PDB file of C-alpha atoms in Angstrom:
ATOM      1  CA  MET A   1      54.186 -44.535  50.879  1.00 55.00           C
ATOM      2  CA  CYS A   2      52.617 -47.866  50.461  1.00 54.00           C
ATOM      3  CA  CYS A   3      52.771 -48.734  53.955  1.00 52.00           C
ATOM      4  CA  VAL A   4      51.078 -45.429  55.042  1.00 47.00           C
ATOM      5  CA  LEU A   5      48.277 -46.025  52.823  1.00 49.00           C
ATOM      6  CA  ARG A   6      48.122 -49.601  53.975  1.00 49.00           C
ATOM      7  CA  ARG A   7      48.139 -48.491  57.651  1.00 49.00           C
ATOM      8  CA  LEU A   8      45.451 -46.003  56.786  1.00 47.00           C
ATOM      9  CA  PHE A   9      43.167 -48.402  54.981  1.00 48.00           C
ATOM     10  CA  ILE A  10      43.620 -50.741  58.200  1.00 45.00           C
ATOM     11  CA  ASN A  11      42.345 -48.083  60.376  1.00 49.00           C
ATOM     12  CA  ILE A  12      39.546 -47.254  58.342  1.00 49.00           C
ATOM     13  CA  ILE A  13      38.389 -50.779  58.236  1.00 48.00           C
ATOM     14  CA  LYS A  14      38.443 -51.173  61.935  1.00 54.00           C
ATOM     15  CA  MET A  15      36.232 -48.216  62.407  1.00 71.00           C
ATOM     16  CA  ASN A  16      32.847 -49.354  62.755  1.00 88.00           C
ATOM     17  CA  PRO A  17      29.484 -48.073  63.630  1.00 93.00           C
ATOM     18  CA  ALA A  18      28.684 -49.218  66.937  1.00 93.00           C
ATOM     19  CA  PRO A  19      25.075 -51.476  66.961  1.00 94.00           C
ATOM     20  CA  ALA A  20      22.768 -49.127  68.516  1.00 95.00           C
ATOM     21  CA  LYS A  21      18.814 -49.060  69.995  1.00 95.00           C
ATOM     22  CA  TRP A  22      16.759 -46.552  70.661  1.00 95.00           C
ATOM     23  CA  TYR A  23      13.059 -45.794  71.853  1.00 94.00           C
ATOM     24  CA  ASP A  24      11.209 -42.579  72.410  1.00 92.00           C
ATOM     25  CA  LYS A  25       9.769 -41.226  75.667  1.00 91.00           C
ATOM     26  CA  ARG A  26       7.826 -37.972  76.366  1.00 90.00           C
ATOM     27  CA  ASP A  27      10.565 -35.642  77.419  1.00 92.00           C
ATOM     28  CA  ALA A  28      13.405 -37.602  76.009  1.00 93.00           C
ATOM     29  CA  VAL A  29      14.693 -40.072  73.507  1.00 93.00           C
ATOM     30  CA  PHE A  30      17.056 -43.020  74.726  1.00 95.00           C
ATOM     31  CA  VAL A  31      19.623 -44.525  72.532  1.00 95.00           C
ATOM     32  CA  GLU A  32      21.758 -47.325  73.747  1.00 96.00           C
ATOM     33  CA  PHE A  33      25.020 -48.237  72.107  1.00 95.00           C
ATOM     34  CA  CYS A  34      25.778 -51.641  72.618  1.00 93.00           C
ATOM     35  CA  VAL A  35      29.608 -52.025  72.936  1.00 92.00           C
ATOM     36  CA  GLU A  36      31.277 -54.173  75.582  1.00 91.00           C
ATOM     37  CA  ASP A  37      34.239 -53.046  77.608  1.00 90.00           C
ATOM     38  CA  SER A  38      34.177 -49.696  76.108  1.00 90.00           C
ATOM     39  CA  ARG A  39      37.103 -47.175  76.553  1.00 91.00           C
ATOM     40  CA  ASP A  40      37.952 -43.811  75.526  1.00 93.00           C
ATOM     41  CA  VAL A  41      34.112 -43.054  75.113  1.00 94.00           C
ATOM     42  CA  LYS A  42      33.629 -39.643  73.780  1.00 95.00           C
ATOM     43  CA  ILE A  43      30.050 -38.288  73.056  1.00 95.00           C
ATOM     44  CA  HIS A  44      29.285 -34.825  71.876  1.00 95.00           C
ATOM     45  CA  PHE A  45      25.670 -33.470  71.850  1.00 95.00           C
ATOM     46  CA  ASP A  46      25.116 -30.871  69.587  1.00 94.00           C
ATOM     47  CA  LYS A  47      21.439 -29.139  68.969  1.00 95.00           C
ATOM     48  CA  SER A  48      20.604 -31.269  66.045  1.00 94.00           C
ATOM     49  CA  LYS A  49      23.045 -34.239  66.091  1.00 95.00           C
ATOM     50  CA  MET A  50      25.475 -36.262  68.458  1.00 95.00           C
ATOM     51  CA  ASP A  51      28.730 -37.859  67.777  1.00 95.00           C
ATOM     52  CA  PHE A  52      29.787 -40.835  69.530  1.00 95.00           C
ATOM     53  CA  SER A  53      32.956 -42.608  69.589  1.00 95.00           C
ATOM     54  CA  CYS A  54      35.075 -45.446  71.698  1.00 93.00           C
ATOM     55  CA  ILE A  55      37.278 -48.240  71.612  1.00 92.00           C
ATOM     56  CA  SER A  56      35.855 -51.571  72.620  1.00 89.00           C
ATOM     57  CA  GLY A  57      36.436 -55.362  73.287  1.00 85.00           C
ATOM     58  CA  LYS A  58      39.936 -57.110  73.619  1.00 85.00           C
ATOM     59  CA  ASP A  59      40.287 -56.633  69.767  1.00 86.00           C
ATOM     60  CA  ASN A  60      40.549 -52.466  70.252  1.00 88.00           C
ATOM     61  CA  VAL A  61      37.841 -52.052  67.600  1.00 90.00           C
ATOM     62  CA  LYS A  62      37.134 -48.329  67.059  1.00 94.00           C
ATOM     63  CA  GLN A  63      33.418 -47.406  67.032  1.00 93.00           C
ATOM     64  CA  HIS A  64      31.972 -44.312  65.345  1.00 96.00           C
ATOM     65  CA  ASN A  65      28.471 -43.065  64.975  1.00 94.00           C
ATOM     66  CA  GLU A  66      27.207 -39.790  63.770  1.00 95.00           C
ATOM     67  CA  VAL A  67      23.427 -39.382  64.463  1.00 93.00           C
ATOM     68  CA  GLU A  68      21.671 -36.447  63.005  1.00 95.00           C
ATOM     69  CA  PHE A  69      18.439 -36.457  65.174  1.00 95.00           C
ATOM     70  CA  PHE A  70      14.828 -36.375  63.711  1.00 95.00           C
ATOM     71  CA  GLY A  71      14.367 -33.155  65.896  1.00 94.00           C
ATOM     72  CA  GLU A  72      16.191 -30.978  67.930  1.00 95.00           C
ATOM     73  CA  ILE A  73      17.613 -31.524  71.250  1.00 96.00           C
ATOM     74  CA  ASP A  74      18.633 -29.796  74.670  1.00 95.00           C
ATOM     75  CA  PRO A  75      22.790 -30.551  74.489  1.00 94.00           C
ATOM     76  CA  LYS A  76      23.250 -29.430  78.103  1.00 94.00           C
ATOM     77  CA  GLU A  77      20.514 -31.514  79.460  1.00 93.00           C
ATOM     78  CA  SER A  78      21.473 -34.555  77.555  1.00 94.00           C
ATOM     79  CA  LYS A  79      23.632 -37.280  79.434  1.00 93.00           C
ATOM     80  CA  HIS A  80      25.114 -40.480  78.979  1.00 93.00           C
ATOM     81  CA  ARG A  81      26.055 -43.520  81.326  1.00 92.00           C
ATOM     82  CA  ARG A  82      28.696 -46.251  80.574  1.00 92.00           C
ATOM     83  CA  THR A  83      28.292 -49.711  81.678  1.00 90.00           C
ATOM     84  CA  ASP A  84      30.301 -52.995  81.157  1.00 88.00           C
ATOM     85  CA  ARG A  85      28.131 -53.728  78.101  1.00 90.00           C
ATOM     86  CA  SER A  86      26.888 -50.472  76.715  1.00 92.00           C
ATOM     87  CA  VAL A  87      26.860 -46.775  76.377  1.00 94.00           C
ATOM     88  CA  ILE A  88      23.288 -45.336  77.440  1.00 93.00           C
ATOM     89  CA  CYS A  89      22.456 -41.866  76.242  1.00 94.00           C
ATOM     90  CA  CYS A  90      19.295 -40.052  77.442  1.00 94.00           C
ATOM     91  CA  VAL A  91      19.013 -37.290  74.908  1.00 95.00           C
ATOM     92  CA  ARG A  92      16.635 -34.406  76.006  1.00 95.00           C
ATOM     93  CA  LYS A  93      14.279 -33.368  73.547  1.00 95.00           C
ATOM     94  CA  ALA A  94      13.926 -29.603  72.931  1.00 94.00           C
ATOM     95  CA  GLU A  95      10.307 -29.905  72.444  1.00 92.00           C
ATOM     96  CA  PRO A  96       9.014 -32.227  75.378  1.00 92.00           C
ATOM     97  CA  GLY A  97       5.992 -34.000  74.215  1.00 90.00           C
ATOM     98  CA  LYS A  98       6.587 -34.267  70.452  1.00 91.00           C
ATOM     99  CA  THR A  99       6.677 -37.704  69.173  1.00 91.00           C
ATOM    100  CA  TRP A 100       9.737 -38.720  67.293  1.00 92.00           C
ATOM    101  CA  GLU A 101       8.624 -41.083  64.344  1.00 90.00           C
ATOM    102  CA  ARG A 102      12.458 -42.298  64.105  1.00 92.00           C
ATOM    103  CA  LEU A 103      15.674 -41.296  65.522  1.00 94.00           C
ATOM    104  CA  THR A 104      17.469 -39.755  62.365  1.00 94.00           C
ATOM    105  CA  LYS A 105      16.562 -37.126  60.380  1.00 93.00           C
ATOM    106  CA  ALA A 106      16.926 -39.204  57.225  1.00 92.00           C
ATOM    107  CA  LYS A 107      14.474 -41.784  56.284  1.00 91.00           C
ATOM    108  CA  ALA A 108      16.841 -43.998  54.998  1.00 90.00           C
ATOM    109  CA  LYS A 109      17.701 -47.416  57.140  1.00 90.00           C
ATOM    110  CA  CYS A 110      20.602 -47.593  59.116  1.00 91.00           C
ATOM    111  CA  ASN A 111      21.923 -51.152  59.488  1.00 93.00           C
ATOM    112  CA  TRP A 112      23.435 -50.417  62.740  1.00 95.00           C
ATOM    113  CA  LEU A 113      20.048 -48.872  64.389  1.00 94.00           C
ATOM    114  CA  SER A 114      17.205 -50.830  65.748  1.00 93.00           C
ATOM    115  CA  VAL A 115      13.914 -49.998  67.859  1.00 92.00           C
ATOM    116  CA  ASP A 116      13.988 -51.041  71.369  1.00 91.00           C
ATOM    117  CA  PHE A 117      10.846 -52.843  71.947  1.00 88.00           C
ATOM    118  CA  ASN A 118      11.283 -53.665  75.255  1.00 88.00           C
ATOM    119  CA  ASN A 119      11.345 -50.126  76.246  1.00 85.00           C
ATOM    120  CA  TRP A 120       8.849 -48.847  73.728  1.00 78.00           C
ATOM    121  CA  LYS A 121       5.489 -47.507  75.151  1.00 75.00           C
ATOM    122  CA  ASP A 122       3.116 -45.573  73.120  1.00 70.00           C
ATOM    123  CA  TRP A 123       2.772 -42.616  75.355  1.00 63.00           C
ATOM    124  CA  GLU A 124       1.267 -40.266  72.774  1.00 61.00           C
ATOM    125  CA  ASN A 125      -2.270 -40.973  73.351  1.00 61.00           C
ATOM    126  CA  ASP A 126      -2.094 -41.488  77.371  1.00 59.00           C
ATOM    127  CA  SER A 127      -3.820 -38.438  78.789  1.00 51.00           C
ATOM    128  CA  ASP A 128      -2.877 -36.870  82.013  1.00 49.00           C
ATOM    129  CA  GLU A 129      -5.915 -39.063  83.746  1.00 46.00           C
ATOM    130  CA  ASP A 130      -4.616 -42.064  82.447  1.00 47.00           C
ATOM    131  CA  LEU A 131      -0.938 -41.390  83.695  1.00 51.00           C
ATOM    132  CA  ALA A 132      -2.809 -40.326  87.068  1.00 51.00           C
ATOM    133  CA  GLY A 133      -4.539 -43.645  87.421  1.00 47.00           C
ATOM    134  CA  PHE A 134      -1.605 -45.340  86.619  1.00 47.00           C
ATOM    135  CA  ASP A 135       0.311 -43.837  89.733  1.00 53.00           C
ATOM    136  CA  LYS A 136      -2.246 -44.687  92.036  1.00 51.00           C
ATOM    137  CA  PHE A 137      -2.534 -48.224  90.727  1.00 47.00           C
ATOM    138  CA  SER A 138       1.210 -48.318  91.379  1.00 49.00           C
ATOM    139  CA  GLU A 139       1.002 -46.866  94.812  1.00 58.00           C
ATOM    140  CA  ILE A 140      -1.758 -49.453  95.902  1.00 53.00           C
ATOM    141  CA  MET A 141       0.568 -52.183  94.615  1.00 50.00           C
ATOM    142  CA  LYS A 142       3.488 -50.875  96.744  1.00 54.00           C
ATOM    143  CA  ASN A 143       1.327 -50.782  99.672  1.00 55.00           C
ATOM    144  CA  MET A 144       0.393 -54.289  99.105  1.00 50.00           C
ATOM    145  CA  GLY A 145       3.956 -55.475  99.473  1.00 47.00           C
ATOM    146  CA  GLY A 146       4.740 -55.309  95.646  1.00 41.00           C
ATOM    147  CA  ASP A 147       7.874 -53.219  96.167  1.00 40.00           C
ATOM    148  CA  ASP A 148       9.902 -55.053  93.707  1.00 42.00           C
ATOM    149  CA  LEU A 149       7.240 -55.073  91.085  1.00 38.00           C
ATOM    150  CA  ASP A 150       7.984 -52.927  87.971  1.00 41.00           C
ATOM    151  CA  ILE A 151       4.649 -52.946  86.124  1.00 37.00           C
ATOM    152  CA  ASP A 152       6.009 -51.343  82.927  1.00 42.00           C
ATOM    153  CA  GLU A 153       8.653 -53.745  82.532  1.00 40.00           C
ATOM    154  CA  HIS A 154       7.033 -57.013  83.982  1.00 40.00           C
ATOM    155  CA  GLU A 155       4.109 -58.776  82.668  1.00 42.00           C
ATOM    156  CA  SER A 156       1.363 -60.144  84.789  1.00 43.00           C
ATOM    157  CA  GLY A 157       1.562 -63.768  86.196  1.00 48.00           C
ATOM    158  CA  ASP A 158      -0.150 -66.421  84.112  1.00 51.00           C
ATOM    159  CA  SER A 159      -2.851 -68.451  85.922  1.00 50.00           C
ATOM    160  CA  ASP A 160      -1.827 -71.830  84.282  1.00 56.00           C
ATOM    161  CA  ASP A 161       1.074 -71.600  86.758  1.00 60.00           C
ATOM    162  CA  GLU A 162      -0.822 -72.534  89.606  1.00 66.00           C
ATOM    163  CA  GLN A 163      -0.729 -75.792  91.124  1.00 71.00           C
ATOM    164  CA  MET A 164      -3.998 -78.160  90.272  1.00 68.00           C
ATOM    165  CA  PRO A 165      -5.578 -80.140  92.892  1.00 71.00           C
ATOM    166  CA  ASP A 166      -5.431 -83.949  92.232  1.00 72.00           C
ATOM    167  CA  LEU A 167      -8.321 -85.649  90.597  1.00 74.00           C
ATOM    168  CA  GLU A 168     -10.111 -88.046  92.247  1.00 63.00           C
TER     169      GLU A 168
END
């Protein structure tokens, strides 16, 4: 009996929530579980929650997260993709265009969850005219030879980096 309880206790200790970061877009919420070398990835999307589990790393750490969402989702249109470094979930909102002020229904802070500020953009105040202007600007940049430029993800160059002429 003691060995069984000990083994159960060890399995409970080894099951950790996976660290994750999230960001909000107009039609979807993106959640990235930061787990390297994940195996046996299982994700179940429900109308109001998501269940994530996997085994990660060389130590075979069991990861498990259950997320009860701030709003309702479309489980059939929600998808995930596994990479060597993470598992990225595209969670389709049931009501596109509605801002999620947080990922979880509960206001309590989850120690395993953070905001992905690198991908966050305040889209709520964007009008359709602003988006059309941005699309036109992106097209102009591509026509000028800026095919590799992703305006959302790269900052503009700093004019201080240019070569200065020698002083006389």
